[in-house]
Short mmCIF file of C-alpha atoms and ligand atoms in Angstrom, two decimals:
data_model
loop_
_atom_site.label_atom_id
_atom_site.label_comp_id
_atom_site.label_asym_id
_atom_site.label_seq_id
_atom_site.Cartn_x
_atom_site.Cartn_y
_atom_site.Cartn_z
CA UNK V 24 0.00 0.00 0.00
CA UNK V 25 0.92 3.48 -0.48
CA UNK V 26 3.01 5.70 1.80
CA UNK V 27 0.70 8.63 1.25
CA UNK V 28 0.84 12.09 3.44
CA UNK V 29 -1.55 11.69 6.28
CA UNK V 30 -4.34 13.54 4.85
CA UNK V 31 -7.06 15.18 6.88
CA UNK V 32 -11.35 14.19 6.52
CA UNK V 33 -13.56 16.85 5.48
CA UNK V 34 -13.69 18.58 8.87
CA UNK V 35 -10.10 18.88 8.99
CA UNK V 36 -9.51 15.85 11.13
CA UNK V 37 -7.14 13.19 10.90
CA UNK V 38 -8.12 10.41 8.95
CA UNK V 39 -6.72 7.41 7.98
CA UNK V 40 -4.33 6.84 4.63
CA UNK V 41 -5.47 3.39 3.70
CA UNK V 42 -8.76 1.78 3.67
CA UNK V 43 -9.73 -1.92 2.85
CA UNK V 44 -12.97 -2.53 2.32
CA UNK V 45 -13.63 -5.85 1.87
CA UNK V 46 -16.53 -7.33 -0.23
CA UNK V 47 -17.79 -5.25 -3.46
CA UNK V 48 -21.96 -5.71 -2.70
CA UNK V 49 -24.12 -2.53 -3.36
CA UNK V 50 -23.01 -1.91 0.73
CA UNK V 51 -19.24 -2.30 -0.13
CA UNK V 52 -18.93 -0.55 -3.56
CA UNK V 53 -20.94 2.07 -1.80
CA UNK V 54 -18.14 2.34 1.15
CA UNK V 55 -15.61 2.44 -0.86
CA UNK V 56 -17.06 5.45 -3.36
CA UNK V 57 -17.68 7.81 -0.22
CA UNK V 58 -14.28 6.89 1.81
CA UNK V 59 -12.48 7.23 -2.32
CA UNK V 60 -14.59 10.81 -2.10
CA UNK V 61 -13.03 11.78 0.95
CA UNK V 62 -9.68 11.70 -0.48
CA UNK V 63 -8.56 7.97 1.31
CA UNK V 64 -6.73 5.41 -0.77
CA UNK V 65 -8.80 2.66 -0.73
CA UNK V 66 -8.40 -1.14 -2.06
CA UNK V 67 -11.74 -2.66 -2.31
CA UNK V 68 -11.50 -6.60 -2.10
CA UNK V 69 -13.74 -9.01 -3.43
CA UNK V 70 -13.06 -13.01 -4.66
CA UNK V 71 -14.88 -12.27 -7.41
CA UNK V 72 -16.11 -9.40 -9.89
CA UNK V 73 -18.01 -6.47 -7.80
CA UNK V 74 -21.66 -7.21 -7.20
CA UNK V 75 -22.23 -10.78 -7.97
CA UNK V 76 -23.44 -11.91 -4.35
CA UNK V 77 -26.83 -11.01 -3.40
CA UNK V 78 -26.68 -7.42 -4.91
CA UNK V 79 -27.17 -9.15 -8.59
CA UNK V 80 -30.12 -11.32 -8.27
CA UNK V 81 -32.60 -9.44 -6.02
CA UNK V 82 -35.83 -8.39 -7.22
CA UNK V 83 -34.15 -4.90 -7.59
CA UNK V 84 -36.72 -2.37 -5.09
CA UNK V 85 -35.44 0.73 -3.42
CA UNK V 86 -37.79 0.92 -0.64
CA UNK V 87 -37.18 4.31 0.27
CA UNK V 88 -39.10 4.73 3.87
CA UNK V 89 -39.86 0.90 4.18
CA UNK V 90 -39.22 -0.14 7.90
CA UNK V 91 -40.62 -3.77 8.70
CA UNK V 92 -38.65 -5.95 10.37
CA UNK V 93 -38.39 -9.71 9.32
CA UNK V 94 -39.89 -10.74 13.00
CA UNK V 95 -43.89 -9.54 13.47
CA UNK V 96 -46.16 -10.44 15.95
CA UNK V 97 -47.52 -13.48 15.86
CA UNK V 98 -44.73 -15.45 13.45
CA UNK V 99 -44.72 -18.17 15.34
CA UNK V 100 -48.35 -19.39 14.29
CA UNK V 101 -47.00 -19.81 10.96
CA UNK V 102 -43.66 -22.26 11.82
CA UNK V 103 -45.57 -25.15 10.67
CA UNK V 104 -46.88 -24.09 7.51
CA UNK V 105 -43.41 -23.29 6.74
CA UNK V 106 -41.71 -26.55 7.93
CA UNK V 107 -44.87 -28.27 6.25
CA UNK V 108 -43.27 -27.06 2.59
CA UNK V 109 -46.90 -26.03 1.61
CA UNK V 110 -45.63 -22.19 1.26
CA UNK V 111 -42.77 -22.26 -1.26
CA UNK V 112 -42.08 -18.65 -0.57
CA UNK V 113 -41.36 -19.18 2.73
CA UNK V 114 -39.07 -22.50 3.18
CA UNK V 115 -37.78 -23.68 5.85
CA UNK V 116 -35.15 -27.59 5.46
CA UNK V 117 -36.33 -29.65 8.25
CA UNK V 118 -32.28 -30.96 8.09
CA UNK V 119 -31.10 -27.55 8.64
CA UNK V 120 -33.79 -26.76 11.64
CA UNK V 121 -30.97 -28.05 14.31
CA UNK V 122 -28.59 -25.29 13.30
CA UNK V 123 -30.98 -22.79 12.57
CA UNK V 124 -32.94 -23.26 15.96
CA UNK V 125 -30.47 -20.33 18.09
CA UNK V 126 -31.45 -17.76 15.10
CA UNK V 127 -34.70 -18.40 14.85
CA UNK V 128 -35.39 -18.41 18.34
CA UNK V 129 -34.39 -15.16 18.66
CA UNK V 130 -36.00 -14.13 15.74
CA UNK V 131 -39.25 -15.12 17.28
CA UNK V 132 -38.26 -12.98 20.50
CA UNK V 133 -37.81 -10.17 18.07
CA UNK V 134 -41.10 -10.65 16.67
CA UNK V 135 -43.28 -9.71 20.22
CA UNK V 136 -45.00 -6.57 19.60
CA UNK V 137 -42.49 -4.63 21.64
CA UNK V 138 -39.46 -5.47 19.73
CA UNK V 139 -40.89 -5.51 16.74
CA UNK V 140 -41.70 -1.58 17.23
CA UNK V 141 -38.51 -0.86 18.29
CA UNK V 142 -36.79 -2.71 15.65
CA UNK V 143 -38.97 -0.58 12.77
CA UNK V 144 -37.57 2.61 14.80
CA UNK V 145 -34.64 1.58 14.07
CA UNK V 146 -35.00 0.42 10.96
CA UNK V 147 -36.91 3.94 10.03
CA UNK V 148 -34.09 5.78 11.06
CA UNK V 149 -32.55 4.57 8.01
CA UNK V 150 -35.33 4.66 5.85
CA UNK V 151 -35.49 8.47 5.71
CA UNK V 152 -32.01 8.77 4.28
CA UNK V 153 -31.96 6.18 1.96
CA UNK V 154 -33.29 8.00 -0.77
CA UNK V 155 -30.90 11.25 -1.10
CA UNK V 156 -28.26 8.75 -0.51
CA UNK V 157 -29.19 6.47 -3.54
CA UNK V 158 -30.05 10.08 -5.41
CA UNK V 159 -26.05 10.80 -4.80
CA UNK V 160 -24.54 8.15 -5.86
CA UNK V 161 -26.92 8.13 -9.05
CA UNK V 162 -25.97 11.15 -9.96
CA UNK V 163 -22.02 10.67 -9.02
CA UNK V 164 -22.08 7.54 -11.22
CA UNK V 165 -23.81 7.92 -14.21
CA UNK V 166 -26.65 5.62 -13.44
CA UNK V 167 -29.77 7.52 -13.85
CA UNK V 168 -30.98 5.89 -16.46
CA UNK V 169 -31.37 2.46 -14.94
CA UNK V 170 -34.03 4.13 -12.38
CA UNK V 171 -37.25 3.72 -12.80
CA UNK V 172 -39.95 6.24 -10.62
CA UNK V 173 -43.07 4.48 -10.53
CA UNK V 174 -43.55 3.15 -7.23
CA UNK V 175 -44.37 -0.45 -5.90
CA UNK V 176 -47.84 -2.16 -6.26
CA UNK V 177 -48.70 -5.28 -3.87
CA UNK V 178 -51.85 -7.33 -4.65
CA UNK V 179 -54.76 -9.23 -2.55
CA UNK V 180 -56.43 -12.00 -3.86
CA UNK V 181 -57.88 -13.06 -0.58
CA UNK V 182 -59.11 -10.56 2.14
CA UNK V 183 -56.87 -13.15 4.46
CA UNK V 184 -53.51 -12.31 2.91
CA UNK V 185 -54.63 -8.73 2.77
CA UNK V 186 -55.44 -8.65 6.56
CA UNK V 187 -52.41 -10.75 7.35
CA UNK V 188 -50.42 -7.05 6.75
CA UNK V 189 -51.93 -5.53 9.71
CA UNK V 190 -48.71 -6.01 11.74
CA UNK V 191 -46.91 -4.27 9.20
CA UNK V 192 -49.34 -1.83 8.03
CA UNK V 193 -49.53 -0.48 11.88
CA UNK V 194 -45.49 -0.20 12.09
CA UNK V 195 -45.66 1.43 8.42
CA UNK V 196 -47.90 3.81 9.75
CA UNK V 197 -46.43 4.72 13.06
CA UNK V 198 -42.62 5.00 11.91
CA UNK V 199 -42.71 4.01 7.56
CA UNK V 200 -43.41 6.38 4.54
CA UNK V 201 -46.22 7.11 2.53
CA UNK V 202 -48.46 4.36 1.55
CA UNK V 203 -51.96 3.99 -0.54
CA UNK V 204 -55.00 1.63 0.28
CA UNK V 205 -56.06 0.52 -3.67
CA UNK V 206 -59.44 -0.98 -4.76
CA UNK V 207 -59.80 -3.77 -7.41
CA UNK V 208 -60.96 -0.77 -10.08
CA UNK V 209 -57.70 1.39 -8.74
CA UNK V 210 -55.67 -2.13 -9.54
CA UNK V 211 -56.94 -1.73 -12.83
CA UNK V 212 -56.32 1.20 -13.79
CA UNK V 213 -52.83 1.25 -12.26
CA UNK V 214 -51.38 -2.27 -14.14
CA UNK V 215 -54.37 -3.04 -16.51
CA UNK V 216 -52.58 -6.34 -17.20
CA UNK V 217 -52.54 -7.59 -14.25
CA UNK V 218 -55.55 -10.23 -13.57
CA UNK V 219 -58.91 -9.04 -12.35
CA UNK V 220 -58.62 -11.42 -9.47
CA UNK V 221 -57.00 -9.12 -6.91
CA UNK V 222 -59.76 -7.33 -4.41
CA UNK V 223 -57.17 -4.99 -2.72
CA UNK V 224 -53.76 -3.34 -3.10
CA UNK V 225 -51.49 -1.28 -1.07
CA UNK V 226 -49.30 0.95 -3.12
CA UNK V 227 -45.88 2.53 -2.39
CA UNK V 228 -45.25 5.93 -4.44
CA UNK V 229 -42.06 6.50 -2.43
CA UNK V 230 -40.21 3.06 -4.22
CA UNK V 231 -37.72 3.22 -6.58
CA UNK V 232 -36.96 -0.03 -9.21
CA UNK V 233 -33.82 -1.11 -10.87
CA UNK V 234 -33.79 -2.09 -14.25
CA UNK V 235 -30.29 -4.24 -13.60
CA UNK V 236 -28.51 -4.29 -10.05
CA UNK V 237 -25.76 -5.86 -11.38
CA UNK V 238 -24.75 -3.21 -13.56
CA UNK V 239 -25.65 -0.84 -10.87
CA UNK V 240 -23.15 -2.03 -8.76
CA UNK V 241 -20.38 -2.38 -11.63
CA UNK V 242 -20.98 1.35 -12.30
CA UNK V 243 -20.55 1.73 -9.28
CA UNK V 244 -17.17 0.38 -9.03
CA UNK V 245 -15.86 1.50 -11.76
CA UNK V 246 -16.52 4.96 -11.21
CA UNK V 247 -14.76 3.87 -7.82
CA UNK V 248 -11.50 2.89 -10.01
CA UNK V 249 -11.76 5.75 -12.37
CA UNK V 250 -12.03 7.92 -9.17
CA UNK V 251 -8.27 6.02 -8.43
CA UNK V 252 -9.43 3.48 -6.12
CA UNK V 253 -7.73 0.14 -6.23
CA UNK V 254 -9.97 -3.36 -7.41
CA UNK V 255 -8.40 -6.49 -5.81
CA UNK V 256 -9.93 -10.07 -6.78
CA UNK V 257 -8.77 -12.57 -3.80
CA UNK V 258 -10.39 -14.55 -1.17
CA UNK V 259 -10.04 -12.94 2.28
CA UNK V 260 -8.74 -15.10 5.04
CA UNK V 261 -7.73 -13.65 7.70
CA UNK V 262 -5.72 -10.58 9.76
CA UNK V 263 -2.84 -9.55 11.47
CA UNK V 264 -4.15 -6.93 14.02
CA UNK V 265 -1.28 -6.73 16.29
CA UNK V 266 0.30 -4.20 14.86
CA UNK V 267 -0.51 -0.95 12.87
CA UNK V 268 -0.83 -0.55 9.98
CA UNK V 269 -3.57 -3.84 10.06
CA UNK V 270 -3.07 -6.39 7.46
CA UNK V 271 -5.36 -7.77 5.93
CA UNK V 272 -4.75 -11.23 4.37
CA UNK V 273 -5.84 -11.73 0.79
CA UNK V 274 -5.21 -15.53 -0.71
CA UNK V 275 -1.61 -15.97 -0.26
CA UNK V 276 -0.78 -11.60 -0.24
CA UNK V 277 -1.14 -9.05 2.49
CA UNK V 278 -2.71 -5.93 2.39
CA UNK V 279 -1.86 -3.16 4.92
CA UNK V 280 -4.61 -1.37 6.81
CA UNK V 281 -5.23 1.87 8.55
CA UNK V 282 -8.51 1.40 8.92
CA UNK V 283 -10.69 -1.83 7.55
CA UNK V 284 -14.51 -2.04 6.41
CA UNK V 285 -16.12 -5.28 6.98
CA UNK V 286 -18.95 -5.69 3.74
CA UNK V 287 -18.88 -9.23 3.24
CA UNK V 288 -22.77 -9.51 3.58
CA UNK V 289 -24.42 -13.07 4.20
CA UNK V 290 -20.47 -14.46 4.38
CA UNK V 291 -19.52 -11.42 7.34
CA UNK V 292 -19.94 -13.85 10.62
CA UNK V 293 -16.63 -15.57 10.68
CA UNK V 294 -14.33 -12.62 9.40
CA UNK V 295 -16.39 -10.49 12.05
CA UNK V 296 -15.39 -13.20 14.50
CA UNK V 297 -11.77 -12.60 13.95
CA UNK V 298 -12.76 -8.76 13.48
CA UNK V 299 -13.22 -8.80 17.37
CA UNK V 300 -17.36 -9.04 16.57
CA UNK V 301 -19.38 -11.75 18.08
CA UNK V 302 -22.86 -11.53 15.43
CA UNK V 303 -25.80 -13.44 15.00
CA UNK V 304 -25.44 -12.94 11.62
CA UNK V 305 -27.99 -15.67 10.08
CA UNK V 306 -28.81 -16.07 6.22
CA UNK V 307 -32.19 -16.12 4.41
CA UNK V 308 -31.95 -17.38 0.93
CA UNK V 309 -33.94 -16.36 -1.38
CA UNK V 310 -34.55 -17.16 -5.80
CA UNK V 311 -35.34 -15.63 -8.57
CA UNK V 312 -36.22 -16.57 -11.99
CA UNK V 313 -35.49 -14.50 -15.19
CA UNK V 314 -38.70 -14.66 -17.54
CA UNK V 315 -39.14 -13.07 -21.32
CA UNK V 316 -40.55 -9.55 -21.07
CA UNK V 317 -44.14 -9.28 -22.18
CA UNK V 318 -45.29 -7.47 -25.22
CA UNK V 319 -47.27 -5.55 -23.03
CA UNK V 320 -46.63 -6.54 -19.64
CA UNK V 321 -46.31 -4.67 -15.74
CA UNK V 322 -45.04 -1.30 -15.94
CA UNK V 323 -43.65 -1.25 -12.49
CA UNK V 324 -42.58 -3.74 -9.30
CA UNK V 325 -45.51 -5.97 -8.37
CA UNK V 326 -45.47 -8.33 -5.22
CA UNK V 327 -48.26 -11.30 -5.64
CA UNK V 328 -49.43 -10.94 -1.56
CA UNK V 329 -51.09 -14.63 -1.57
CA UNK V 330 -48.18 -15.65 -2.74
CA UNK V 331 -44.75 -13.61 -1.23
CA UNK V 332 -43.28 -12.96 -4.66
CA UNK V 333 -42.36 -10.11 -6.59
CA UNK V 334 -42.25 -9.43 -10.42
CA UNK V 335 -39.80 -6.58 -11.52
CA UNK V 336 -39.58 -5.58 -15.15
CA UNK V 337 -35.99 -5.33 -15.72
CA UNK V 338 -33.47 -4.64 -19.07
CA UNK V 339 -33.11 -8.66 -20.14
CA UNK V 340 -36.50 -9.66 -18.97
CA UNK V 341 -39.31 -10.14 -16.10
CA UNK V 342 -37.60 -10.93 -12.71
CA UNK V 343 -39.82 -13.43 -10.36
CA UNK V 344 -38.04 -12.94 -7.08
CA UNK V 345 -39.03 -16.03 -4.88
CA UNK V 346 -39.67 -15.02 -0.80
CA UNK V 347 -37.64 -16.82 1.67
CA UNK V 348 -35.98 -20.17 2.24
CA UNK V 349 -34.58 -20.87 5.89
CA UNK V 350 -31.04 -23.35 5.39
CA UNK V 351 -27.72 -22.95 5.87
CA UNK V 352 -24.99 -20.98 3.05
CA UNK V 353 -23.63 -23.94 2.11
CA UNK V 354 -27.00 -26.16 1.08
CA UNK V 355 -27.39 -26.98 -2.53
CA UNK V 356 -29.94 -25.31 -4.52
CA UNK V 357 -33.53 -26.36 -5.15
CA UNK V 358 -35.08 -23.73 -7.57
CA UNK V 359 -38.11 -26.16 -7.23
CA UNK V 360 -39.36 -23.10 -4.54
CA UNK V 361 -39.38 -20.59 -7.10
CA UNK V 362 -40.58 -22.80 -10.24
CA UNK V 363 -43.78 -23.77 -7.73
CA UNK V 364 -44.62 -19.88 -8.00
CA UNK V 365 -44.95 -19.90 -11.82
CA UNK V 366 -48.22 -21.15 -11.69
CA UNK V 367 -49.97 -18.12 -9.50
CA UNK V 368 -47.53 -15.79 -11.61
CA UNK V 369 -49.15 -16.96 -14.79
CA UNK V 370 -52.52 -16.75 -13.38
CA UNK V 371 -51.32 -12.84 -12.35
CA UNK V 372 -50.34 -12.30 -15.34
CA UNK V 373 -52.35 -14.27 -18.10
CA UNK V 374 -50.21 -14.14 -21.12
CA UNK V 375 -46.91 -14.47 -18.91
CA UNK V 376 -44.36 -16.44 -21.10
CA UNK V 377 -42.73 -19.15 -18.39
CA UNK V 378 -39.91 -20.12 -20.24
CA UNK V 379 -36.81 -19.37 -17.46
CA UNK V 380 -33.77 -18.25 -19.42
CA UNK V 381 -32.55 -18.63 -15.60
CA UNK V 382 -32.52 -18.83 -11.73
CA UNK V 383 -30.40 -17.87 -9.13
CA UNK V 384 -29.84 -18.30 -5.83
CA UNK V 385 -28.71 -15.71 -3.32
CA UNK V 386 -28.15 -15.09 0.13
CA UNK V 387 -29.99 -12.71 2.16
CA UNK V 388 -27.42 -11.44 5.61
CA UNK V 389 -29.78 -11.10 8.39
CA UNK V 390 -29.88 -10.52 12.46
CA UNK V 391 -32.38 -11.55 14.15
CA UNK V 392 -33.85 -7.93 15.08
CA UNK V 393 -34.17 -6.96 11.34
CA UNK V 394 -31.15 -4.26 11.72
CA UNK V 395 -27.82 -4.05 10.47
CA UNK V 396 -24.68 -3.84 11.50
CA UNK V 397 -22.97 -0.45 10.96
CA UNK V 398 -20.15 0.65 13.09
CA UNK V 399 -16.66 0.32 14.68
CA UNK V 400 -15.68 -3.59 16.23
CA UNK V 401 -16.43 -3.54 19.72
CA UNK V 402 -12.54 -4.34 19.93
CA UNK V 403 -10.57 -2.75 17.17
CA UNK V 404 -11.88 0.99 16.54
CA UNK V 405 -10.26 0.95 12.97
CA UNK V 406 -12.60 -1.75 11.87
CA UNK V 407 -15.78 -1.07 10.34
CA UNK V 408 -18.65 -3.58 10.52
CA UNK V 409 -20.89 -2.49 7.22
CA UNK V 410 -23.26 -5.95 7.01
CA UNK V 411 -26.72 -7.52 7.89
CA UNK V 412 -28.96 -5.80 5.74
CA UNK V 413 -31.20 -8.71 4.80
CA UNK V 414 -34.43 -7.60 2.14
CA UNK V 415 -33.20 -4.03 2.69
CA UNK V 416 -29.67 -3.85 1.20
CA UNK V 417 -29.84 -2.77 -2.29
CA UNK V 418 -32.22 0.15 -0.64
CA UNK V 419 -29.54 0.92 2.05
CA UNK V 420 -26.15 0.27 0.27
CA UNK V 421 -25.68 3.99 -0.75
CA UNK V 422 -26.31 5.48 2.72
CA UNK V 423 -24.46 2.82 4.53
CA UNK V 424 -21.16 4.01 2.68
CA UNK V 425 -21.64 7.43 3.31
CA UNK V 426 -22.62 6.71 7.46
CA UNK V 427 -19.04 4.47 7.15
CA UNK V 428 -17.14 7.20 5.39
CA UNK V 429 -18.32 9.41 7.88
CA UNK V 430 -17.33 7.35 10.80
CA UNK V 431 -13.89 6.73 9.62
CA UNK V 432 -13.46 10.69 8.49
CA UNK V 433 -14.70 11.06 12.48
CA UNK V 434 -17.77 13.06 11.08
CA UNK V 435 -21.10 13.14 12.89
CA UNK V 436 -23.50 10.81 10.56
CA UNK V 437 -26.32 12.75 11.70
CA UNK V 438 -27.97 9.28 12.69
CA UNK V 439 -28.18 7.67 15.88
CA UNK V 440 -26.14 4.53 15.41
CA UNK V 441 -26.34 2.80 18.68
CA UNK V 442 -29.12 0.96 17.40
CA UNK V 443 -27.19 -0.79 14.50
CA UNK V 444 -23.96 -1.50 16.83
CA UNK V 445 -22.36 -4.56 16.52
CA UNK V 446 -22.74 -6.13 20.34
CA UNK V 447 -26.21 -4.16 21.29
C1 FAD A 513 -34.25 -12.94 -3.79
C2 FAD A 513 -33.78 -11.63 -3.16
C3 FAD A 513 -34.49 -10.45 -3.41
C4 FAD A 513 -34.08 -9.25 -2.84
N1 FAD A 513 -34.74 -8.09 -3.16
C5 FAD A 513 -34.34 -6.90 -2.63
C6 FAD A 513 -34.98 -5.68 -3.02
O1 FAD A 513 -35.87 -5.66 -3.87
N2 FAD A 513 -34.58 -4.52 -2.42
C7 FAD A 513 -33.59 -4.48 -1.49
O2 FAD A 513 -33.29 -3.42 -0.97
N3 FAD A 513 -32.91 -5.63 -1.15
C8 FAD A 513 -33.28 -6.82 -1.69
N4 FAD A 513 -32.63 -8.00 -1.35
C9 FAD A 513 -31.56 -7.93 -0.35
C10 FAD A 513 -30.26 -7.39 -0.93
O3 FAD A 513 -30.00 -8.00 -2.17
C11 FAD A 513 -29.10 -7.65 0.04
O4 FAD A 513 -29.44 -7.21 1.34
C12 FAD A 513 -27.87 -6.89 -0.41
O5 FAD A 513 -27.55 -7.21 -1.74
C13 FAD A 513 -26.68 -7.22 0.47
O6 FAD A 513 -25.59 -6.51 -0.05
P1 FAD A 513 -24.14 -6.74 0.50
O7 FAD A 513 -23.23 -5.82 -0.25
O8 FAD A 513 -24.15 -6.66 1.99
O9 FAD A 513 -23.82 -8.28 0.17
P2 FAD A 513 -23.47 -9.01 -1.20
O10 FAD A 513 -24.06 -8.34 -2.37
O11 FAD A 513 -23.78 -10.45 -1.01
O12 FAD A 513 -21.90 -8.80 -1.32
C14 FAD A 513 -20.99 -9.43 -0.45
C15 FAD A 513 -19.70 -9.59 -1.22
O13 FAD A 513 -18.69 -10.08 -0.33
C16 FAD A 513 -17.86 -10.95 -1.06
N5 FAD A 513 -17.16 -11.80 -0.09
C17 FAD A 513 -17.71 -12.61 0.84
N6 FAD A 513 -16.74 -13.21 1.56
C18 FAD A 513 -15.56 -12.78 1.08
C19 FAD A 513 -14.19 -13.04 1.41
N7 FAD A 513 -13.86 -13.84 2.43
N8 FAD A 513 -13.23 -12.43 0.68
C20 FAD A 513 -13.54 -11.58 -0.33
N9 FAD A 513 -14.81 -11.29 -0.68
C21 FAD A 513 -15.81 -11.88 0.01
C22 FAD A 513 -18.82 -11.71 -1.95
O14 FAD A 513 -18.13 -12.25 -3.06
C23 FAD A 513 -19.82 -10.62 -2.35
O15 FAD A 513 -19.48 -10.00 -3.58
C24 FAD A 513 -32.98 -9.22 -1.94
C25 FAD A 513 -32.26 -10.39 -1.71
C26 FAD A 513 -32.64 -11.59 -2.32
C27 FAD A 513 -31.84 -12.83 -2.06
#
């Protein structure tokens, strides 16, 4: 690494020369533009090309103001309908239950009432700056283009799936943004090819869409590299944090450290570990499948409520992103969850050409109170936990790197973080 002059943050206070931030998600690429834009040389570390972990394949929805945590009151009712495999969006491996049983059974803790309210407060906090913070990165990268304004539309066949939102209607309302209660007619009128079998609809002007993460998040680093940043590919493996600067251990090199950022999403728990970070980091896996684009198909983000799956329009084609499937990182693959949706999405959209040209599995990193991890170690101040994000990530990636930048420049984020700390 460079021997650069110590050079100061934007208040004029020291500030570390090198930063590696390791793992190039939307949360990483997104560190390492704002700590590049405060003048720090920065490697960014990945073990393979920027944004092909879970910041590729997800159904691409900037929830700007979106606040619900993954736990809600009364989950626990529905733990058998899961393990039963009856609900293909929401999954759950009976083989994988053993190891799973810690997280989950303090996700269900975080799903009493209380919790859950204080875990959207948290949560919230976030949601109000997510949008200026995707808005500035946009604009700082060229990407304006793949952003489309039209909002998100979810759809009730039953009046059961639509009162099943309750929980998360009532947190929406006391901490969430802006949010519209549609009729069948409204539906219509909205997505006229969308079925006439859906009674209600709750629509979200705020959202943003994506027309292609992926290329999001390669903008994104390139304008990182054009800016002079530094792309390494390698497979981190471990530190030396005995003596300053760090190192940071990449295949069989070393990096050196001033200061390191932790964005390693769904794979953060070990390197955390050895980060001085003890996290219930636990994974939710989740599919998609990429379908031809109709002739004249939805116009924006839909999410089938019977069902837990969403349909985004995107560049190469209709993306059916599948809900939830509880097992460990390192379980094989069974896209036989998200083909068992095609069905209801062909009945959502008649017409819908079913033909996959193909699926993908990603991984979802997720504490069991819904909020990230954004902050110093508990043990090492120069280390940067920047992880945890779970359905929220591609909406909180931008703001994420500039809260990170602005704890390493010593800045005031302007946010509370206590609530996103990593032993709270
Ligand atoms: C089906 C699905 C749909 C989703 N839909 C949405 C949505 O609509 N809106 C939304 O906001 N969010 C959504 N999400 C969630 C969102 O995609 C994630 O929260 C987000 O992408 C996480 O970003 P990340 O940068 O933390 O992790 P990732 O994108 O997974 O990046 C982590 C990176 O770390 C690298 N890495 C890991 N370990 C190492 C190591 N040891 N050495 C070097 N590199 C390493 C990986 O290669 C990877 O590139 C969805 C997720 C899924 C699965």
């Amino acid at each position: 690494m460079s021997e650069g002059a110590r050079i100061s943050g934007r208040d004029g206070r020291p500030a570390p020369r090198g930063v590696v931030v390791i793992g190039a998600g939307i949360v990483g690429v997104s560190c390492a533009l704002h700590l590049r834009r405060d003048g720090h040389d920065v490697t960014l570390v990945d073990r393979g090309e920027p944004g092909r972990g879970a910041s590729r394949g997800n159904a691409g929805i900037l929830v700007h103001g979106a606040c619900i945590p993954v736990g809600l009151p009364g989950m626990w009712r529905d733990i058998p309908k899961f393990l039963s495999g009856m609900e293909p969006h929401f999954a759950m491996r009976w083989r994988s239950l053993p190891r799973l049983a810690p997280w989950l059974a303090r996700l269900l803790r975080e799903s009493r009432a209380s919790r859950a309210d204080a875990n959207a407060a948290a949560l919230a906090t976030l949601a109000r700056h997510a949008k200026p913070a995707w808005r500035d990165l946009v604009e700082r990268t060229g990407t304006r283009d793949f952003v489309v304004r039209k909002g998100w539309l979810k759809v009730y066949e039953s009046d059961a799936a639509f009162d099943a939102t309750a929980n998360a209607r009532a947190l929406h309302d006391r901490h969430g943004g802006r949010y519209e209660i549609l009729d069948a007619d409204e539906i219509r009128q909205m997505e006229p090819t969308v079925a006439p079998i859906f009674t209600r609809g709750l629509y979200f002007p705020e959202f943003d869409s994506l027309t292609d993460p992926l290329r999001v998040v390669r903008a994104f680093a390139a304008t990182f590299v054009g800016g002079g940043g530094r792309l390494e590919t390698g497979e981190v493996t471990g530190f030396d944090l005995t003596a300053r600067p760090r190192t940071v251990r990449v295949g069989s090199d070393k990096v050196a450290a001033d200061a390191i950022v932790l964005a390693t999403g769904a794979w953060s728990r070990g390197l955390a570990r050895q980060l001085g970070g003890d996290v219930p980091l636990g994974v939710e896996r989740g599919y998609h499948l990429m379908l031809p684009a109709m002739a004249s198909g939805p116009t924006r983000p839909l999410l089938h409520g019977d069902h837990g799956f969403a349909i985004t329009p995107m560049e190469d084609g209709l993306r059916l992103a599948h809900g939830v499937e509880l097992a460990s990182l390192a379980a094989p693959p069974d896209y036989g969850w998200v083909r068992r949706l095609l069905p209801h999405a062909e009945r959502m959209l008649p017409g819908l050409d079913t033909r996959e040209s193909s699926a993908w599995l990603g991984f979802r990193p997720t504490l069991p109170d819904s909020r990230p991890v954004i902050g110093p170690s508990p043990v090492y101040p120069d280390v940067y936990f920047a992880f945890g994000h779970q359905h929220y990530g591609l909406t909180l990636g931008p703001l994420t790197g500039r809260l990170i930048a602005d704890l390493v420049a010593g800045r005031d984020p302007g946010i509370d973080l206590a609530p996103f700390r990593a032993h709270r």
